[in-house]
PDB file of C-alpha atoms in Angstrom:
ATOM      1  CA  MET K  28     -13.853   5.349  -9.718  1.00 95.00           C
ATOM      2  CA  TYR K  29     -10.134   4.772  -9.539  1.00 98.00           C
ATOM      3  CA  THR K  30      -8.162   2.595 -11.914  1.00 98.00           C
ATOM      4  CA  GLY K  31      -4.636   1.319 -11.677  1.00 98.00           C
ATOM      5  CA  ARG K  32      -2.111  -1.115 -13.030  1.00 98.00           C
ATOM      6  CA  CYS K  33       1.264  -2.692 -12.545  1.00 98.00           C
ATOM      7  CA  LEU K  34       4.358  -1.537 -14.431  1.00 98.00           C
ATOM      8  CA  CYS K  35       4.066  -4.047 -17.289  1.00 98.00           C
ATOM      9  CA  GLY K  36       0.283  -3.599 -17.601  1.00 98.00           C
ATOM     10  CA  ASP K  37      -0.590  -7.271 -17.190  1.00 98.00           C
ATOM     11  CA  ILE K  38      -2.577  -6.485 -14.037  1.00 98.00           C
ATOM     12  CA  CYS K  39      -5.258  -3.791 -14.106  1.00 98.00           C
ATOM     13  CA  PHE K  40      -7.749  -2.993 -11.352  1.00 98.00           C
ATOM     14  CA  GLU K  41     -10.678  -0.762 -10.481  1.00 98.00           C
ATOM     15  CA  TYR K  42     -11.707   0.628  -7.126  1.00 98.00           C
ATOM     16  CA  ASP K  43     -15.053   2.290  -6.540  1.00 97.00           C
ATOM     17  CA  GLY K  44     -14.904   3.655  -3.026  1.00 96.00           C
ATOM     18  CA  PRO K  45     -13.176   6.010  -0.623  1.00 96.00           C
ATOM     19  CA  ILE K  46      -9.426   5.872  -0.180  1.00 96.00           C
ATOM     20  CA  GLY K  47      -8.273   6.101   3.424  1.00 96.00           C
ATOM     21  CA  PRO K  48      -5.339   8.120   4.772  1.00 96.00           C
ATOM     22  CA  VAL K  49      -2.088   7.713   2.847  1.00 97.00           C
ATOM     23  CA  ALA K  50       0.669   6.411   5.119  1.00 95.00           C
ATOM     24  CA  LEU K  51       4.364   6.603   4.318  1.00 96.00           C
ATOM     25  CA  CYS K  52       5.869   3.501   5.905  1.00 94.00           C
ATOM     26  CA  HIS K  53       9.568   3.424   6.759  1.00 94.00           C
ATOM     27  CA  CYS K  54       9.715  -0.135   8.183  1.00 91.00           C
ATOM     28  CA  SER K  55      12.532  -2.356   6.954  1.00 91.00           C
ATOM     29  CA  GLN K  56      10.129  -4.733   5.169  1.00 90.00           C
ATOM     30  CA  CYS K  57       8.536  -1.936   3.124  1.00 90.00           C
ATOM     31  CA  ARG K  58      11.946  -0.468   2.308  1.00 93.00           C
ATOM     32  CA  ARG K  59      13.175  -3.840   1.052  1.00 92.00           C
ATOM     33  CA  ALA K  60       9.976  -4.664  -0.848  1.00 90.00           C
ATOM     34  CA  HIS K  61       9.952  -1.298  -2.633  1.00 90.00           C
ATOM     35  CA  GLY K  62      13.694  -0.672  -2.899  1.00 92.00           C
ATOM     36  CA  SER K  63      13.088   2.819  -1.547  1.00 94.00           C
ATOM     37  CA  ALA K  64      13.122   4.899   1.631  1.00 94.00           C
ATOM     38  CA  PHE K  65       9.424   4.182   2.267  1.00 95.00           C
ATOM     39  CA  SER K  66       6.210   2.869   0.751  1.00 95.00           C
ATOM     40  CA  ALA K  67       3.035   4.885   0.187  1.00 97.00           C
ATOM     41  CA  SER K  68      -0.222   3.032   0.800  1.00 97.00           C
ATOM     42  CA  ALA K  69      -3.797   3.624   1.851  1.00 97.00           C
ATOM     43  CA  PRO K  70      -6.570   1.369   3.134  1.00 97.00           C
ATOM     44  CA  VAL K  71      -9.359   0.481   0.711  1.00 98.00           C
ATOM     45  CA  GLN K  72     -12.430  -1.716   1.005  1.00 97.00           C
ATOM     46  CA  LYS K  73     -11.758  -5.128  -0.511  1.00 97.00           C
ATOM     47  CA  VAL K  74     -15.412  -5.541  -1.514  1.00 98.00           C
ATOM     48  CA  ARG K  75     -15.149  -2.428  -3.754  1.00 98.00           C
ATOM     49  CA  PHE K  76     -11.859  -3.475  -5.375  1.00 98.00           C
ATOM     50  CA  ARG K  77     -11.724  -5.708  -8.437  1.00 98.00           C
ATOM     51  CA  PHE K  78      -9.167  -6.909 -10.929  1.00 98.00           C
ATOM     52  CA  VAL K  79     -10.041  -6.091 -14.531  1.00 98.00           C
ATOM     53  CA  THR K  80      -7.205  -8.171 -15.984  1.00 98.00           C
ATOM     54  CA  GLY K  81      -4.345 -10.259 -14.692  1.00 98.00           C
ATOM     55  CA  GLU K  82      -5.620 -11.515 -11.348  1.00 98.00           C
ATOM     56  CA  ASP K  83      -3.902 -14.809 -12.189  1.00 98.00           C
ATOM     57  CA  LYS K  84      -0.595 -12.883 -12.402  1.00 98.00           C
ATOM     58  CA  ILE K  85      -0.759 -11.857  -8.715  1.00 98.00           C
ATOM     59  CA  THR K  86       1.737 -13.527  -6.424  1.00 98.00           C
ATOM     60  CA  GLU K  87       1.427 -13.081  -2.675  1.00 98.00           C
ATOM     61  CA  PHE K  88       4.378 -13.261  -0.313  1.00 97.00           C
ATOM     62  CA  GLU K  89       3.744 -13.818   3.401  1.00 96.00           C
ATOM     63  CA  SER K  90       6.159 -11.270   4.869  1.00 93.00           C
ATOM     64  CA  ARG K  91       5.196 -12.110   8.446  1.00 92.00           C
ATOM     65  CA  PRO K  92       2.591 -14.502   9.830  1.00 95.00           C
ATOM     66  CA  GLY K  93      -0.803 -13.379   8.566  1.00 95.00           C
ATOM     67  CA  LYS K  94       0.489 -10.475   6.406  1.00 95.00           C
ATOM     68  CA  TYR K  95       0.634 -10.862   2.633  1.00 97.00           C
ATOM     69  CA  ARG K  96       2.131  -8.579  -0.013  1.00 97.00           C
ATOM     70  CA  GLY K  97       0.592  -8.855  -3.488  1.00 98.00           C
ATOM     71  CA  PHE K  98       2.745  -8.135  -6.511  1.00 97.00           C
ATOM     72  CA  CYS K  99       2.869  -8.791 -10.247  1.00 98.00           C
ATOM     73  CA  SER K 100       4.660 -12.053 -11.011  1.00 98.00           C
ATOM     74  CA  ARG K 101       5.967 -10.610 -14.296  1.00 98.00           C
ATOM     75  CA  CYS K 102       7.237  -7.095 -13.476  1.00 97.00           C
ATOM     76  CA  GLY K 103       7.365  -7.217  -9.662  1.00 96.00           C
ATOM     77  CA  SER K 104       5.177  -4.150  -9.057  1.00 97.00           C
ATOM     78  CA  GLN K 105       3.916  -4.050  -5.480  1.00 96.00           C
ATOM     79  CA  LEU K 106       0.133  -3.593  -5.618  1.00 98.00           C
ATOM     80  CA  TYR K 107      -1.265  -4.168  -2.124  1.00 98.00           C
ATOM     81  CA  SER K 108      -0.846  -5.808   1.232  1.00 96.00           C
ATOM     82  CA  ARG K 109      -3.454  -7.493   3.379  1.00 97.00           C
ATOM     83  CA  VAL K 110      -3.615  -9.005   6.834  1.00 95.00           C
ATOM     84  CA  ASP K 111      -5.720 -11.913   8.024  1.00 96.00           C
ATOM     85  CA  ALA K 112      -6.797  -9.915  11.091  1.00 94.00           C
ATOM     86  CA  ILE K 113      -8.569  -7.307   8.911  1.00 94.00           C
ATOM     87  CA  PRO K 114     -10.038  -9.345   6.037  1.00 94.00           C
ATOM     88  CA  GLY K 115     -12.151  -6.566   4.499  1.00 96.00           C
ATOM     89  CA  ILE K 116      -9.283  -4.127   3.926  1.00 97.00           C
ATOM     90  CA  LEU K 117      -6.422  -3.987   1.417  1.00 97.00           C
ATOM     91  CA  ARG K 118      -3.568  -1.522   1.778  1.00 97.00           C
ATOM     92  CA  LEU K 119      -3.318  -0.343  -1.803  1.00 98.00           C
ATOM     93  CA  ARG K 120       0.024   0.990  -3.058  1.00 97.00           C
ATOM     94  CA  VAL K 121      -1.104   4.412  -4.218  1.00 97.00           C
ATOM     95  CA  GLY K 122       1.670   4.760  -6.798  1.00 96.00           C
ATOM     96  CA  CYS K 123      -0.208   2.216  -8.938  1.00 97.00           C
ATOM     97  CA  ILE K 124      -3.336   4.383  -9.192  1.00 98.00           C
ATOM     98  CA  ASN K 125      -3.832   6.198 -12.516  1.00 98.00           C
ATOM     99  CA  GLU K 126      -6.001   9.108 -11.356  1.00 97.00           C
ATOM    100  CA  PRO K 127      -5.016  11.991  -9.059  1.00 96.00           C
ATOM    101  CA  LEU K 128      -5.870  11.260  -5.417  1.00 95.00           C
ATOM    102  CA  ASN K 129      -6.512  14.926  -4.638  1.00 94.00           C
ATOM    103  CA  LYS K 130      -4.927  14.516  -1.230  1.00 94.00           C
ATOM    104  CA  GLY K 131      -1.450  14.193   0.170  1.00 95.00           C
ATOM    105  CA  ALA K 132       0.139  11.847   2.633  1.00 97.00           C
ATOM    106  CA  ALA K 133      -1.348  11.821   6.136  1.00 96.00           C
ATOM    107  CA  HIS K 134       1.606  10.634   8.218  1.00 94.00           C
ATOM    108  CA  HIS K 135       4.863   8.690   8.470  1.00 95.00           C
ATOM    109  CA  VAL K 136       4.892   5.342  10.287  1.00 94.00           C
ATOM    110  CA  PHE K 137       7.694   3.146  11.642  1.00 93.00           C
ATOM    111  CA  VAL K 138      10.085   6.091  11.653  1.00 94.00           C
ATOM    112  CA  GLY K 139      12.093   4.319  14.377  1.00 91.00           C
ATOM    113  CA  SER K 140      13.429   1.971  11.716  1.00 91.00           C
ATOM    114  CA  LYS K 141      13.785   4.444   8.836  1.00 93.00           C
ATOM    115  CA  SER K 142      16.912   4.414   6.712  1.00 93.00           C
ATOM    116  CA  ASP K 143      19.805   6.570   7.871  1.00 93.00           C
ATOM    117  CA  TRP K 144      20.272   8.024   4.371  1.00 96.00           C
ATOM    118  CA  PHE K 145      16.803   9.603   4.198  1.00 95.00           C
ATOM    119  CA  GLU K 146      15.735  12.682   6.141  1.00 95.00           C
ATOM    120  CA  ILE K 147      12.072  13.452   6.721  1.00 96.00           C
ATOM    121  CA  THR K 148      11.718  17.162   6.030  1.00 96.00           C
ATOM    122  CA  ASP K 149       7.948  17.673   5.992  1.00 96.00           C
ATOM    123  CA  GLU K 150       5.652  18.546   8.884  1.00 96.00           C
ATOM    124  CA  LEU K 151       3.483  15.398   8.735  1.00 95.00           C
ATOM    125  CA  PRO K 152       2.937  13.512  11.999  1.00 93.00           C
ATOM    126  CA  GLN K 153       5.507  10.809  12.669  1.00 94.00           C
ATOM    127  CA  PHE K 154       4.855   7.588  14.557  1.00 93.00           C
ATOM    128  CA  GLU K 155       7.458   5.269  16.019  1.00 88.00           C
ATOM    129  CA  LYS K 156       5.395   2.244  15.014  1.00 80.00           C
ATOM    130  CA  THR K 157       2.017   2.611  13.368  1.00 72.00           C
ATOM    131  CA  GLU K 158      -1.125   4.594  13.899  1.00 60.00           C
ATOM    132  CA  ARG K 159      -4.321   2.598  13.603  1.00 55.00           C
ATOM    133  CA  THR K 160      -6.234   4.678  11.086  1.00 52.00           C
ATOM    134  CA  ASN K 161      -9.934   4.648  10.456  1.00 45.00           C
ATOM    135  CA  ASP K 162     -10.852   2.226   7.746  1.00 40.00           C
ATOM    136  CA  PRO K 163     -12.562   3.873   4.767  1.00 42.00           C
ATOM    137  CA  HIS K 164     -16.325   4.117   5.139  1.00 34.00           C
TER     138      HIS K 164
END
């Protein structure tokens, strides 16, 4: 069981399932949404994810047609993204999880649009766009 929360604590969640590969996304939308060089997220099964408190505090922004980014309406913490094309999966922002994941990042995606002020120095695979990863089983 994993638990997590937003920065202000108004939104708390639980997830009872496997966490898919952690992707570090360097696309311009993720950089703007997170105010950072990249975001860190992993696919999780929506059916095994539940809000404990604060579901009414979630605001979703449609960042492109059919893609929604969920965040806390009070503190702004990014919690997940979802796409209409894959309704059973959320991309959970792993920085919101309380427990250790016991695994590292799997790869970098959208490195073709990464910021010029950040240098990738690890040996993880890098993809120009995205790698379709296996959804968690």
